[in-house]
Coordinates of C-alpha atoms in Angstrom, one line a residue:
Chain A
X1 CA 16.9 -2.6 36.7
X2 CA 19.4 -0.7 34.8
X3 CA 17.6 1.5 32.1
X4 CA 19.7 3.6 29.6
X5 CA 17.6 6.1 27.8
X6 CA 18.7 7.8 24.5
X7 CA 17.4 10.6 22.5
X8 CA 17.0 14.2 21.4
X9 CA 14.9 16.8 22.7
X10 CA 12.1 15.2 23.9
X11 CA 13.8 13.2 26.8
X12 CA 14.2 16.6 28.5
X13 CA 10.2 15.8 29.1
X14 CA 11.3 12.7 30.8
X15 CA 14.7 14.1 32.6
X16 CA 12.9 16.2 34.5
X17 CA 10.0 14.0 36.1
X18 CA 12.9 11.7 36.8
X19 CA 15.0 14.4 38.6
X20 CA 12.1 16.3 40.0
X21 CA 8.9 14.3 40.5
X22 CA 9.4 10.7 40.5
X23 CA 8.3 8.3 43.4
X24 CA 11.4 7.2 44.8
X25 CA 9.8 3.9 45.3
X26 CA 11.2 3.8 40.9
X27 CA 14.2 5.0 42.0
X28 CA 15.2 2.0 44.4
X29 CA 13.8 -0.3 41.6
X30 CA 15.3 1.7 38.2
X31 CA 18.3 3.3 37.8
X32 CA 18.5 5.4 34.5
X33 CA 21.1 7.0 32.5
X34 CA 19.9 9.7 29.8
X35 CA 21.9 10.2 26.4
X36 CA 20.3 13.1 25.0
X37 CA 21.4 15.9 22.8
X38 CA 18.8 18.7 20.8
X39 CA 17.9 18.2 17.1
X40 CA 19.8 15.4 15.6
X41 CA 23.3 15.8 17.7
X42 CA 22.8 12.3 18.6
X43 CA 23.5 11.4 15.6
X44 CA 27.0 11.7 15.6
X45 CA 27.6 8.9 17.7
X46 CA 30.0 6.0 16.3
X47 CA 29.9 2.3 18.0
X48 CA 33.3 1.3 19.3
X49 CA 33.8 -2.3 21.3
X50 CA 30.7 -2.4 23.0
X51 CA 29.7 1.5 23.6
X52 CA 28.3 3.9 22.0
X53 CA 30.7 7.0 21.5
X54 CA 30.4 10.4 20.2
X55 CA 32.6 12.2 17.5
X56 CA 32.4 15.7 18.1
X57 CA 33.3 17.3 21.4
X58 CA 30.3 19.0 21.7
X59 CA 28.2 16.2 21.5
X60 CA 30.5 14.4 24.2
X61 CA 30.1 17.4 26.3
X62 CA 26.3 17.1 26.2
X63 CA 26.2 13.5 26.6
X64 CA 28.4 14.2 29.4
X65 CA 26.2 16.4 30.9
X66 CA 22.6 14.5 30.6
X67 CA 23.9 11.1 31.6
X68 CA 25.6 12.7 35.2
X69 CA 29.9 11.9 34.0
X70 CA 29.6 9.2 31.1
X71 CA 31.8 9.6 28.5
X72 CA 30.2 6.6 26.0
X73 CA 27.1 4.3 26.0
X74 CA 28.9 1.2 27.2
X75 CA 26.6 -1.6 26.6
X76 CA 27.1 -3.9 28.4
X77 CA 25.9 -1.9 31.5
X78 CA 22.1 -1.8 30.8
X79 CA 19.5 -4.6 31.3
X80 CA 17.3 -2.0 28.9
X81 CA 17.3 0.6 26.4
X82 CA 15.0 3.2 25.6
X83 CA 14.9 5.4 22.8
X84 CA 12.9 8.3 22.4
X85 CA 11.7 11.1 20.0
X86 CA 14.4 10.4 17.0
X87 CA 12.3 11.6 14.4
X88 CA 9.8 8.1 14.7
X89 CA 6.3 8.8 14.2
X90 CA 2.9 7.0 15.6
X91 CA 1.7 4.3 13.0
X92 CA -1.6 3.9 12.2
X93 CA -3.5 1.2 10.7
X94 CA -7.2 1.2 10.2
X95 CA -9.7 -1.5 10.5
X96 CA -8.5 -2.9 6.3
X97 CA -6.4 -6.0 6.9
X98 CA -2.8 -5.9 5.8
X99 CA -0.8 -9.1 5.4
X100 CA 2.5 -9.2 7.6
X101 CA 4.5 -8.7 4.6
X102 CA 3.0 -5.8 3.8
X103 CA 3.0 -4.4 7.4
X104 CA 6.7 -5.2 7.8
X105 CA 7.7 -3.4 4.8
X106 CA 5.6 -0.2 5.5
X107 CA 6.9 0.1 9.0
X108 CA 10.8 -0.7 7.2
X109 CA 9.8 2.1 4.9
X110 CA 9.0 4.6 7.6
X111 CA 11.4 3.6 10.7
X112 CA 14.9 2.4 8.9
X113 CA 15.5 6.1 7.4
X114 CA 15.3 7.6 10.8
X115 CA 18.3 8.3 13.3
X116 CA 16.2 5.6 16.0
X117 CA 17.0 3.0 13.3
X118 CA 20.6 3.9 13.2
X119 CA 21.0 4.0 16.6
X120 CA 18.9 0.6 17.1
X121 CA 21.4 -0.4 14.3
X122 CA 24.7 0.3 16.7
X123 CA 22.8 -1.0 19.8
X124 CA 22.6 -4.6 17.9
X125 CA 26.2 -4.5 17.4
X126 CA 27.3 -5.0 21.3
X127 CA 23.9 -5.7 23.1
X128 CA 20.9 -8.2 22.6
X129 CA 19.2 -6.8 25.2
X130 CA 15.4 -5.7 24.8
X131 CA 15.5 -1.8 23.6
X132 CA 11.9 0.0 23.9
X133 CA 10.9 3.3 21.1
X134 CA 9.1 5.6 21.7
X135 CA 7.9 7.8 18.8
X136 CA 7.4 11.5 19.2
X137 CA 4.7 12.8 21.3
X138 CA 1.4 13.4 19.4
X139 CA 1.6 17.4 18.8
X140 CA -1.0 19.9 20.6
X141 CA -3.9 21.3 18.7
X142 CA -5.5 23.5 20.7
X143 CA -8.9 23.3 19.3
X144 CA -8.4 19.1 19.7
X145 CA -8.4 20.4 23.8
X146 CA -12.6 20.3 24.0
X147 CA -13.0 16.7 21.7
X148 CA -13.0 13.8 24.0
X149 CA -10.4 10.8 22.8
X150 CA -11.9 9.0 19.5
X151 CA -12.2 5.2 21.2
X152 CA -12.3 4.3 17.5
X153 CA -9.2 6.3 16.3
X154 CA -7.5 5.0 19.2
X155 CA -7.8 1.6 18.3
X156 CA -6.4 2.2 14.8
X157 CA -3.2 3.7 16.8
X158 CA -3.2 0.3 18.9
X159 CA -3.4 -1.8 16.2
X160 CA -1.1 0.3 14.4
X161 CA 1.4 0.0 17.0
X162 CA 0.4 -4.0 17.6
X163 CA 0.3 -5.2 14.4
X164 CA 4.5 -3.1 13.9
X165 CA 5.6 -4.7 16.8
X166 CA 4.0 -8.0 15.7
X167 CA 5.7 -8.0 12.5
X168 CA 8.8 -5.9 12.5
X169 CA 9.7 -4.8 15.8
X170 CA 9.2 -8.0 17.9
X171 CA 11.8 -9.2 15.4
X172 CA 14.8 -7.6 16.4
X173 CA 13.7 -7.3 20.2
X174 CA 11.9 -4.1 20.3
X175 CA 8.9 -3.0 21.0
X176 CA 6.9 0.4 20.2
X177 CA 5.5 1.7 22.9
X178 CA 1.9 4.1 22.7
X179 CA 2.1 7.2 24.1
X180 CA -0.1 7.1 27.2
X181 CA -3.7 7.2 26.5
X182 CA -4.8 9.8 28.9
X183 CA -2.9 12.4 27.1
X184 CA -4.3 12.3 24.2
X185 CA -7.6 14.6 22.8
X186 CA -9.5 13.8 19.7
X187 CA -8.9 11.6 17.2
X188 CA -5.6 10.3 18.8
X189 CA -2.9 12.5 17.0
X190 CA -3.2 15.6 19.5
X191 CA -1.8 15.9 22.8
X192 CA -4.0 18.1 25.6
X193 CA -2.5 21.3 25.5
X194 CA -1.9 21.3 29.5
X195 CA 1.0 18.8 29.1
X196 CA 2.8 21.3 26.6
X197 CA 2.3 24.6 29.0
X198 CA 5.9 25.5 30.6
X199 CA 7.7 22.8 28.5
X200 CA 11.3 23.6 29.2
X201 CA 14.2 22.7 26.2
X202 CA 16.4 19.9 27.6
X203 CA 19.1 20.8 29.6
X204 CA 22.6 20.4 27.4
X205 CA 25.6 22.2 30.4
X206 CA 25.0 24.7 32.8
X207 CA 24.4 27.5 30.7
X208 CA 21.8 26.1 28.6
X209 CA 19.7 24.9 31.5
X210 CA 16.2 25.9 32.6
X211 CA 15.3 27.4 29.0
X212 CA 11.5 27.6 28.3
X213 CA 9.9 26.3 24.8
X214 CA 8.6 29.2 22.4
X215 CA 5.1 29.7 23.7
X216 CA 4.2 28.7 20.1
X217 CA 5.6 25.1 20.2
X218 CA 3.4 22.4 20.6
X219 CA 5.6 19.4 19.8
X220 CA 7.2 19.7 23.0
X221 CA 5.9 18.2 26.4
X222 CA 6.4 19.2 30.3
X223 CA 7.1 17.5 33.0
X224 CA 3.4 16.3 34.1
X225 CA 3.6 14.4 30.6
X226 CA 7.2 13.1 31.4
X227 CA 5.8 12.2 34.8
X228 CA 2.9 10.0 33.1
X229 CA 5.0 8.6 30.4
X230 CA 7.7 7.4 32.9
X231 CA 5.3 5.7 35.0
X232 CA 3.5 3.8 32.1
X233 CA 7.7 2.7 30.4
X234 CA 8.7 1.2 34.2
X235 CA 5.6 -0.9 34.2
X236 CA 6.7 -2.2 30.7
X237 CA 9.9 -2.4 31.7
X238 CA 9.2 -4.4 34.5
X239 CA 6.9 -6.5 32.7
X240 CA 9.7 -7.5 30.3
X241 CA 12.1 -8.0 32.6
X242 CA 10.0 -10.7 34.6
X243 CA 8.9 -12.4 31.4
X244 CA 12.5 -12.4 30.1
X245 CA 13.8 -13.9 33.5
X246 CA 11.0 -16.9 33.7
X247 CA 12.0 -17.8 30.0
X248 CA 15.5 -17.5 30.8
X249 CA 14.7 -19.7 34.5
X250 CA 12.6 -22.1 31.9
X251 CA 14.8 -22.8 29.7
X252 CA 17.6 -23.2 32.5
X253 CA 15.0 -25.6 33.6
X254 CA 14.8 -27.4 30.3
X255 CA 18.8 -27.7 30.7
X256 CA 19.0 -29.1 33.8
X257 CA 16.2 -31.4 32.8
X258 CA 18.3 -33.0 29.5
X259 CA 21.3 -33.2 31.7
X260 CA 19.6 -34.7 34.5
X261 CA 18.5 -37.4 32.2
X262 CA 21.2 -37.8 30.4
X263 CA 23.2 -38.5 33.4
X264 CA 20.1 -41.5 34.0
X265 CA 21.0 -42.9 30.8
Chain B
X1 CA -28.3 16.0 -56.2
X2 CA -28.4 15.1 -52.5
X3 CA -27.5 12.4 -50.3
X4 CA -26.9 12.0 -46.4
X5 CA -22.6 11.6 -47.0
X6 CA -23.0 15.5 -47.7
X7 CA -24.5 16.8 -44.5
X8 CA -21.1 14.7 -42.6
X9 CA -18.4 16.4 -40.9
X10 CA -14.8 15.8 -41.9
X11 CA -14.2 12.6 -39.4
X12 CA -16.3 10.9 -41.8
X13 CA -14.4 10.9 -44.3
X14 CA -10.8 8.8 -44.7
X15 CA -8.9 11.4 -46.8
X16 CA -10.2 14.6 -44.8
X17 CA -10.0 12.7 -41.2
X18 CA -6.9 10.5 -41.5
X19 CA -5.1 10.6 -45.0
X20 CA -4.9 14.8 -45.3
X21 CA -3.5 14.8 -41.9
X22 CA -0.2 14.2 -39.9
X23 CA -0.7 11.1 -37.9
X24 CA -0.3 12.9 -34.6
X25 CA -3.3 15.4 -36.1
X26 CA -5.4 13.1 -36.1
X27 CA -8.2 13.7 -33.6
X28 CA -11.5 13.1 -31.9
X29 CA -11.6 9.8 -32.4
X30 CA -14.0 9.6 -29.7
X31 CA -16.9 11.9 -28.6
X32 CA -17.6 11.0 -25.1
X33 CA -21.3 10.1 -24.4
X34 CA -21.2 12.0 -20.9
X35 CA -19.5 14.3 -19.0
X36 CA -16.7 12.9 -16.5
X37 CA -15.9 15.7 -14.2
X38 CA -13.2 16.3 -12.0
X39 CA -15.5 15.3 -9.3
X40 CA -17.1 12.2 -10.3
X41 CA -15.6 8.9 -8.5
X42 CA -13.7 6.9 -11.5
X43 CA -13.1 2.9 -10.5
X44 CA -10.3 1.3 -13.1
X45 CA -9.7 -2.5 -13.5
X46 CA -9.3 -4.7 -16.2
X47 CA -6.5 -5.9 -17.9
X48 CA -2.8 -4.3 -17.8
X49 CA -3.3 -2.0 -20.3
X50 CA -5.8 -0.5 -17.6
X51 CA -3.5 0.7 -15.0
X52 CA -2.5 3.5 -17.3
X53 CA -6.2 5.0 -16.9
X54 CA -6.2 4.9 -13.4
X55 CA -2.7 6.8 -13.3
X56 CA -3.8 9.2 -15.7
X57 CA -6.9 9.9 -13.8
X58 CA -4.6 11.0 -10.6
X59 CA -2.3 12.7 -12.7
X60 CA -4.6 15.2 -14.6
X61 CA -6.6 16.1 -10.8
X62 CA -9.7 13.8 -11.5
X63 CA -10.6 11.6 -8.6
X64 CA -9.1 8.3 -9.3
X65 CA -11.2 5.9 -6.4
X66 CA -9.4 3.9 -4.5
X67 CA -11.4 1.9 -1.8
X68 CA -8.3 -0.5 -1.0
X69 CA -5.3 1.6 -0.1
X70 CA -1.8 0.9 1.0
X71 CA -1.2 1.7 4.7
X72 CA 0.2 4.7 5.5
X73 CA 3.9 4.9 5.0
X74 CA 4.4 2.6 2.6
X75 CA 6.6 3.6 -0.2
X76 CA 5.2 4.5 -3.8
X77 CA 7.7 2.0 -4.9
X78 CA 7.1 -0.9 -2.7
X79 CA 3.1 0.0 -3.2
X80 CA 3.9 -1.2 -7.0
X81 CA 5.6 -4.6 -5.5
X82 CA 2.3 -5.3 -3.2
X83 CA -0.1 -3.7 -6.2
X84 CA -1.4 -1.2 -4.4
X85 CA -2.8 2.0 -6.2
X86 CA -2.7 -0.2 -9.4
X87 CA -6.5 -0.6 -9.9
X88 CA -9.2 0.7 -7.9
X89 CA -8.9 -2.5 -5.2
X90 CA -6.2 -5.1 -5.2
X91 CA -7.5 -7.4 -7.1
X92 CA -5.0 -7.6 -10.2
X93 CA -5.4 -7.8 -13.6
X94 CA -8.8 -9.3 -14.4
X95 CA -8.1 -9.8 -18.4
X96 CA -11.5 -12.0 -19.3
X97 CA -15.3 -10.7 -18.7
X98 CA -15.9 -14.1 -16.8
X99 CA -13.1 -13.5 -14.8
X100 CA -15.1 -10.3 -14.0
X101 CA -18.1 -11.6 -13.3
X102 CA -16.5 -13.8 -10.9
X103 CA -15.3 -11.0 -8.7
X104 CA -18.7 -9.8 -8.9
X105 CA -20.4 -12.8 -7.6
X106 CA -17.9 -13.1 -4.6
X107 CA -18.9 -9.4 -3.5
X108 CA -22.8 -10.0 -3.8
X109 CA -22.5 -13.7 -2.2
X110 CA -19.2 -14.0 0.1
X111 CA -19.6 -17.5 0.9
X112 CA -19.4 -18.1 -2.8
X113 CA -15.8 -16.8 -3.1
X114 CA -13.4 -20.0 -3.6
X115 CA -11.1 -21.2 -0.7
X116 CA -8.5 -22.9 -2.6
X117 CA -4.8 -21.6 -2.4
X118 CA -1.8 -23.0 -3.4
X119 CA 1.7 -23.6 -1.5
X120 CA 5.1 -22.4 -2.4
X121 CA 7.2 -23.8 -0.3
X122 CA 6.3 -22.0 3.1
X123 CA 4.4 -20.2 1.2
X124 CA 0.6 -19.7 0.6
X125 CA -0.6 -18.5 -2.8
X126 CA -4.1 -16.3 -4.0
X127 CA -5.2 -18.6 -7.1
X128 CA -6.9 -15.8 -8.2
X129 CA -4.2 -13.1 -7.0
X130 CA -1.2 -15.3 -8.1
X131 CA 1.2 -12.3 -7.8
X132 CA -0.2 -9.4 -5.5
X133 CA 2.4 -10.5 -2.9
X134 CA 5.6 -10.8 -3.8
X135 CA 6.5 -13.5 -1.4
X136 CA 3.1 -15.2 -1.3
X137 CA 1.4 -15.4 2.1
X138 CA 2.5 -16.7 5.4
X139 CA -0.5 -18.9 5.9
X140 CA -3.4 -19.7 4.0
X141 CA -5.8 -17.9 6.5
X142 CA -3.9 -14.8 5.7
X143 CA -4.4 -15.2 2.2
X144 CA -8.1 -16.0 2.8
X145 CA -8.3 -12.6 4.4
X146 CA -6.2 -10.4 2.6
X147 CA -8.9 -11.9 -0.6
X148 CA -12.3 -10.9 1.4
X149 CA -10.4 -7.4 1.9
X150 CA -9.9 -6.9 -1.7
X151 CA -13.5 -8.1 -2.4
X152 CA -15.0 -6.4 0.3
X153 CA -13.0 -3.2 -1.0
X154 CA -14.0 -3.9 -4.9
X155 CA -17.7 -4.3 -3.4
X156 CA -17.6 -0.9 -1.8
X157 CA -15.9 0.7 -5.2
X158 CA -18.5 -0.4 -7.2
X159 CA -21.0 1.3 -4.8
X160 CA -19.1 4.0 -4.2
X161 CA -18.5 4.7 -8.0
X162 CA -19.7 7.3 -10.8
X163 CA -18.1 5.8 -13.4
X164 CA -16.8 2.3 -13.7
X165 CA -13.7 1.6 -16.3
X166 CA -12.9 -2.0 -17.5
X167 CA -10.2 -2.9 -20.1
X168 CA -10.9 -6.0 -21.4
X169 CA -7.9 -7.7 -22.1
X170 CA -8.5 -11.6 -23.3
X171 CA -10.6 -14.5 -24.3
X172 CA -8.3 -17.1 -23.4
X173 CA -9.3 -18.6 -19.7
X174 CA -8.3 -21.3 -17.6
X175 CA -10.6 -22.3 -14.9
X176 CA -10.7 -25.6 -12.4
X177 CA -13.8 -28.3 -13.5
X178 CA -14.2 -29.4 -10.2
X179 CA -14.7 -26.6 -8.1
X180 CA -15.9 -24.2 -11.2
X181 CA -13.7 -21.1 -10.4
X182 CA -12.0 -19.2 -12.9
X183 CA -8.0 -18.3 -12.3
X184 CA -6.4 -14.8 -14.2
X185 CA -3.4 -17.1 -15.0
X186 CA -2.9 -20.7 -16.0
X187 CA -2.1 -23.0 -12.8
X188 CA 1.5 -23.7 -13.3
X189 CA 2.8 -20.5 -15.1
X190 CA 3.2 -17.5 -12.5
X191 CA 2.7 -20.5 -9.4
X192 CA 0.6 -23.5 -8.6
X193 CA 0.9 -26.9 -10.2
X194 CA -1.1 -27.5 -13.3
X195 CA -3.5 -30.2 -13.1
X196 CA -4.6 -31.5 -16.3
X197 CA -7.4 -33.2 -15.1
X198 CA -8.8 -30.2 -13.6
X199 CA -7.5 -27.5 -15.3
X200 CA -9.0 -26.2 -18.6
X201 CA -8.8 -24.1 -21.0
X202 CA -11.6 -21.9 -23.0
X203 CA -10.9 -19.7 -25.8
X204 CA -14.2 -17.4 -25.0
X205 CA -16.6 -17.0 -27.5
X206 CA -17.8 -13.6 -28.8
X207 CA -21.3 -14.8 -26.9
X208 CA -19.9 -16.3 -23.6
X209 CA -17.8 -12.8 -23.8
X210 CA -20.9 -10.7 -24.2
X211 CA -22.8 -12.6 -21.7
X212 CA -20.9 -13.0 -19.1
X213 CA -20.1 -8.7 -19.6
X214 CA -24.0 -8.2 -19.8
X215 CA -24.3 -10.4 -16.4
X216 CA -21.6 -8.0 -15.1
X217 CA -23.2 -4.9 -15.8
X218 CA -26.7 -6.0 -14.6
X219 CA -25.2 -7.4 -11.0
X220 CA -23.0 -3.7 -10.9
X221 CA -26.4 -2.0 -11.7
X222 CA -28.6 -3.8 -9.2
X223 CA -25.7 -2.8 -6.5
X224 CA -25.3 0.7 -7.9
X225 CA -28.3 1.9 -10.3
X226 CA -26.3 5.3 -11.1
X227 CA -23.0 3.9 -12.7
X228 CA -22.2 4.4 -15.7
X229 CA -19.2 2.5 -17.5
X230 CA -16.6 3.0 -19.7
X231 CA -15.0 0.1 -21.5
X232 CA -11.9 -0.1 -23.8
X233 CA -10.1 -2.9 -24.8
X234 CA -6.3 -3.6 -24.2
X235 CA -4.1 -2.7 -26.8
X236 CA -1.9 -4.9 -26.4
X237 CA -1.1 -8.3 -27.9
X238 CA -1.1 -11.1 -26.7
X239 CA 2.2 -12.5 -24.9
X240 CA 1.2 -16.1 -25.9
X241 CA -1.6 -18.5 -26.7
X242 CA -2.4 -22.0 -26.4
X243 CA -5.3 -21.4 -29.0
X244 CA -3.1 -23.6 -31.4
X245 CA -3.0 -20.8 -33.7
X246 CA -0.1 -18.5 -34.5
X247 CA 0.1 -15.8 -31.9
X248 CA -1.1 -12.9 -34.5
X249 CA -3.8 -15.0 -35.2
X250 CA -4.6 -15.4 -31.8
X251 CA -4.3 -11.7 -30.7
X252 CA -6.3 -10.4 -34.2
X253 CA -9.4 -13.0 -32.8
X254 CA -9.2 -12.3 -29.5
X255 CA -8.8 -8.3 -30.0
X256 CA -11.7 -8.7 -32.5
X257 CA -14.1 -10.2 -30.3
X258 CA -13.2 -8.2 -27.2
X259 CA -13.7 -5.0 -29.3
X260 CA -17.3 -6.0 -31.1
X261 CA -18.7 -7.0 -27.4
X262 CA -17.3 -3.7 -26.2
X263 CA -19.3 -2.0 -29.6
X264 CA -22.8 -3.7 -28.8
X265 CA -22.7 -2.2 -25.0
X266 CA -22.1 0.8 -25.8
X267 CA -24.0 0.7 -29.2
X268 CA -27.2 -0.6 -27.0
X269 CA -27.2 1.6 -23.7
X270 CA -26.5 5.3 -23.0
X271 CA -24.5 4.8 -19.9
X272 CA -22.0 2.9 -21.4
X273 CA -19.5 4.4 -23.4
X274 CA -16.6 2.9 -25.1
X275 CA -13.1 4.7 -25.5
X276 CA -10.9 3.4 -28.7
X277 CA -7.5 3.1 -26.5
X278 CA -7.0 -0.1 -28.8
X279 CA -7.5 2.0 -31.9
X280 CA -5.4 4.7 -31.1
X281 CA -2.3 2.2 -30.9
X282 CA -3.6 -0.1 -33.1
X283 CA -4.9 1.3 -36.1
X284 CA -2.8 1.1 -39.1
X285 CA -2.8 5.2 -39.4
X286 CA -0.7 5.1 -36.5
X287 CA 2.0 3.2 -38.4
X288 CA 2.9 0.8 -35.2
X289 CA 4.7 4.4 -33.6
X290 CA 3.3 3.8 -30.2
X291 CA 4.7 0.1 -29.8
X292 CA 8.3 -0.4 -28.2
X293 CA 10.5 -2.9 -30.9
X294 CA 9.2 -5.9 -29.7
X295 CA 6.2 -4.6 -31.3
X296 CA 3.7 -5.8 -27.8
X297 CA 4.1 -3.5 -25.3
X298 CA 3.2 -0.1 -25.9
X299 CA 5.7 2.7 -24.9
X300 CA 5.5 5.7 -22.7
X301 CA 5.0 8.1 -25.4
X302 CA 1.7 5.6 -26.6
X303 CA 0.5 5.6 -23.7
X304 CA 0.9 9.3 -23.3
X305 CA -1.3 10.0 -26.3
X306 CA -3.5 7.5 -25.2
X307 CA -4.4 9.3 -22.1
X308 CA -3.9 12.5 -23.5
X309 CA -6.3 12.1 -26.6
X310 CA -9.3 11.2 -23.5
X311 CA -9.2 14.0 -21.9
X312 CA -8.4 16.3 -25.0
X313 CA -12.2 14.4 -26.7
X314 CA -13.6 15.2 -23.1
X315 CA -12.5 19.1 -23.4
X316 CA -13.5 19.2 -26.6
X317 CA -16.5 17.8 -26.2
X318 CA -17.8 19.4 -22.8
X319 CA -15.5 22.4 -22.7
X320 CA -15.6 23.4 -19.1
X321 CA -13.2 20.7 -18.1
X322 CA -9.4 22.8 -16.5
X323 CA -6.9 20.2 -16.3
X324 CA -3.6 20.0 -18.0
X325 CA -3.8 17.9 -21.0
X326 CA -0.3 16.2 -20.2
X327 CA 0.4 15.2 -17.0
X328 CA 2.7 16.9 -14.7
X329 CA 5.6 14.3 -15.7
X330 CA 4.9 11.7 -18.4
X331 CA 5.4 8.2 -17.4
X332 CA 8.9 7.4 -18.1
X333 CA 10.0 4.6 -20.1
X334 CA 9.9 1.9 -17.0
X335 CA 7.0 3.1 -16.1
X336 CA 5.1 2.4 -19.2
X337 CA 7.1 -1.1 -19.5
X338 CA 6.3 -1.9 -15.3
X339 CA 2.8 -1.7 -15.4
X340 CA 2.1 -5.0 -13.6
X341 CA 1.3 -7.6 -15.8
X342 CA 1.3 -11.8 -15.2
X343 CA 0.4 -12.0 -18.7
X344 CA 3.8 -11.5 -19.7
X345 CA 5.7 -14.2 -17.3
X346 CA 4.3 -16.4 -20.2
X347 CA 6.8 -15.3 -22.0
X348 CA 9.1 -17.0 -19.5
X349 CA 7.7 -20.7 -21.2
X350 CA 8.8 -19.6 -24.9
X351 CA 11.4 -22.5 -26.1

């Protein structure tokens, strides 16, 4: 399965896990190409003949580096896309009832001004393949480490994610994914601090590689986090790939049955 | 020779309180009965004009308590479109005291909540909040769930509140003769289909208005014995009347009825106060200065003048309140006109 991961600095944790610690069994099933740049630089991109093409030489160099030499993101080359970070935050919906229209509008108000939406819109001009979206990691609040994850708060997070998918993302053949549960603490808005210790910046060139984040950084996660995240993500990819295949074969079967019935007549 | 008038203050005399003053210097129209503190939970409901009270409370740093809040992230523009942060819960306009009573009965006994839904194309309308969602609901079930949420939130707001502000708006009402439910708007106007066999008009008398409000207040006091009330009467004239009278007469009759009812409650109960937004806008003293050119809509200047009076009177009476007498940004003309008001849609039916 060919996966394209597009994002900002948060992709760094995933790429390190992919490069350094992911079991080989995953690499037999998945081929992953990373297109990422620090900050909002990935926004300097345009759609051109079915490919996302960097419009600045600096972004071109960075994307070539992170992807292992590719000059653009040729959409038809991938079975699945994952947009990570890019200004998206988690959605929480408490036990209040909201209509589908309210949820849809809320997600639109939050998501549509974001860079992730701009990239998604460009992808949709050249591919109808499934797109998964991951919000920024929950930040670390050291005080939260000792507070066990509240199931109630986690349910608000799960509810927000599920309703966002039901009323908004599913209509775009997208899915918002949750941060792995075992990385969360307290009110489900914090990541345990062990997942940010030793976090490294996204490598964007030979020179700008292996740089540690500032000690005070609470937003970027490390390779251990990336590994947990990738494994959960791959499970989702597999499920989605299988269900898409089944849907296609079902549709094909129905089509063949229809044709054969017509021939009998 | 002495007489009881000799000891009265300036405000008791027209010449001193009105004739000798610039109209904008006329003040102290209200002497609040109880101290509204900034930490008191205040909930607001009623007709269109009530919307300004909630907004003004929030702008002045008071605790405008809302129990049905929008999801985090919904823009303020869309909050308004979806009727969040208009009243303390998403009831829509409650124009009559009988409709208020219906809402309170529903929250006390949710089994009594009407399951009536109207269909419009492939969307479903809640007859009791016909404009609560701009495009209606996707199913009758969704409409029902939403109504149940609001009833629950309305109930919670009564339980939580220190002060319940209610703006009386209309005496004209429409109900379903078969089921007994009252609608905020005549079926067939904003939504639904009018059925002359079952949809009946009633222009509520003083007695009907009074008793419905009395029942409402008694039921609310059972839910929350400490609850206090501020009643106001909407100064906004009727958009249209079904009484057969000229709309000016119908307006004056309705407002006079509502004003008299509010007066009765305020003089009879120490926990019920009356704030004179109606008089501030409508009194001839103010020469109609607060109305827009259509002589119906209250201008942003008028809304601000009323709300400033509200807070200044509290400050004057209790002194220790520290808040700005004007909001950081007074309502714009658009905001004042944009009060969510289904009744105004009746204007579309003029010939």
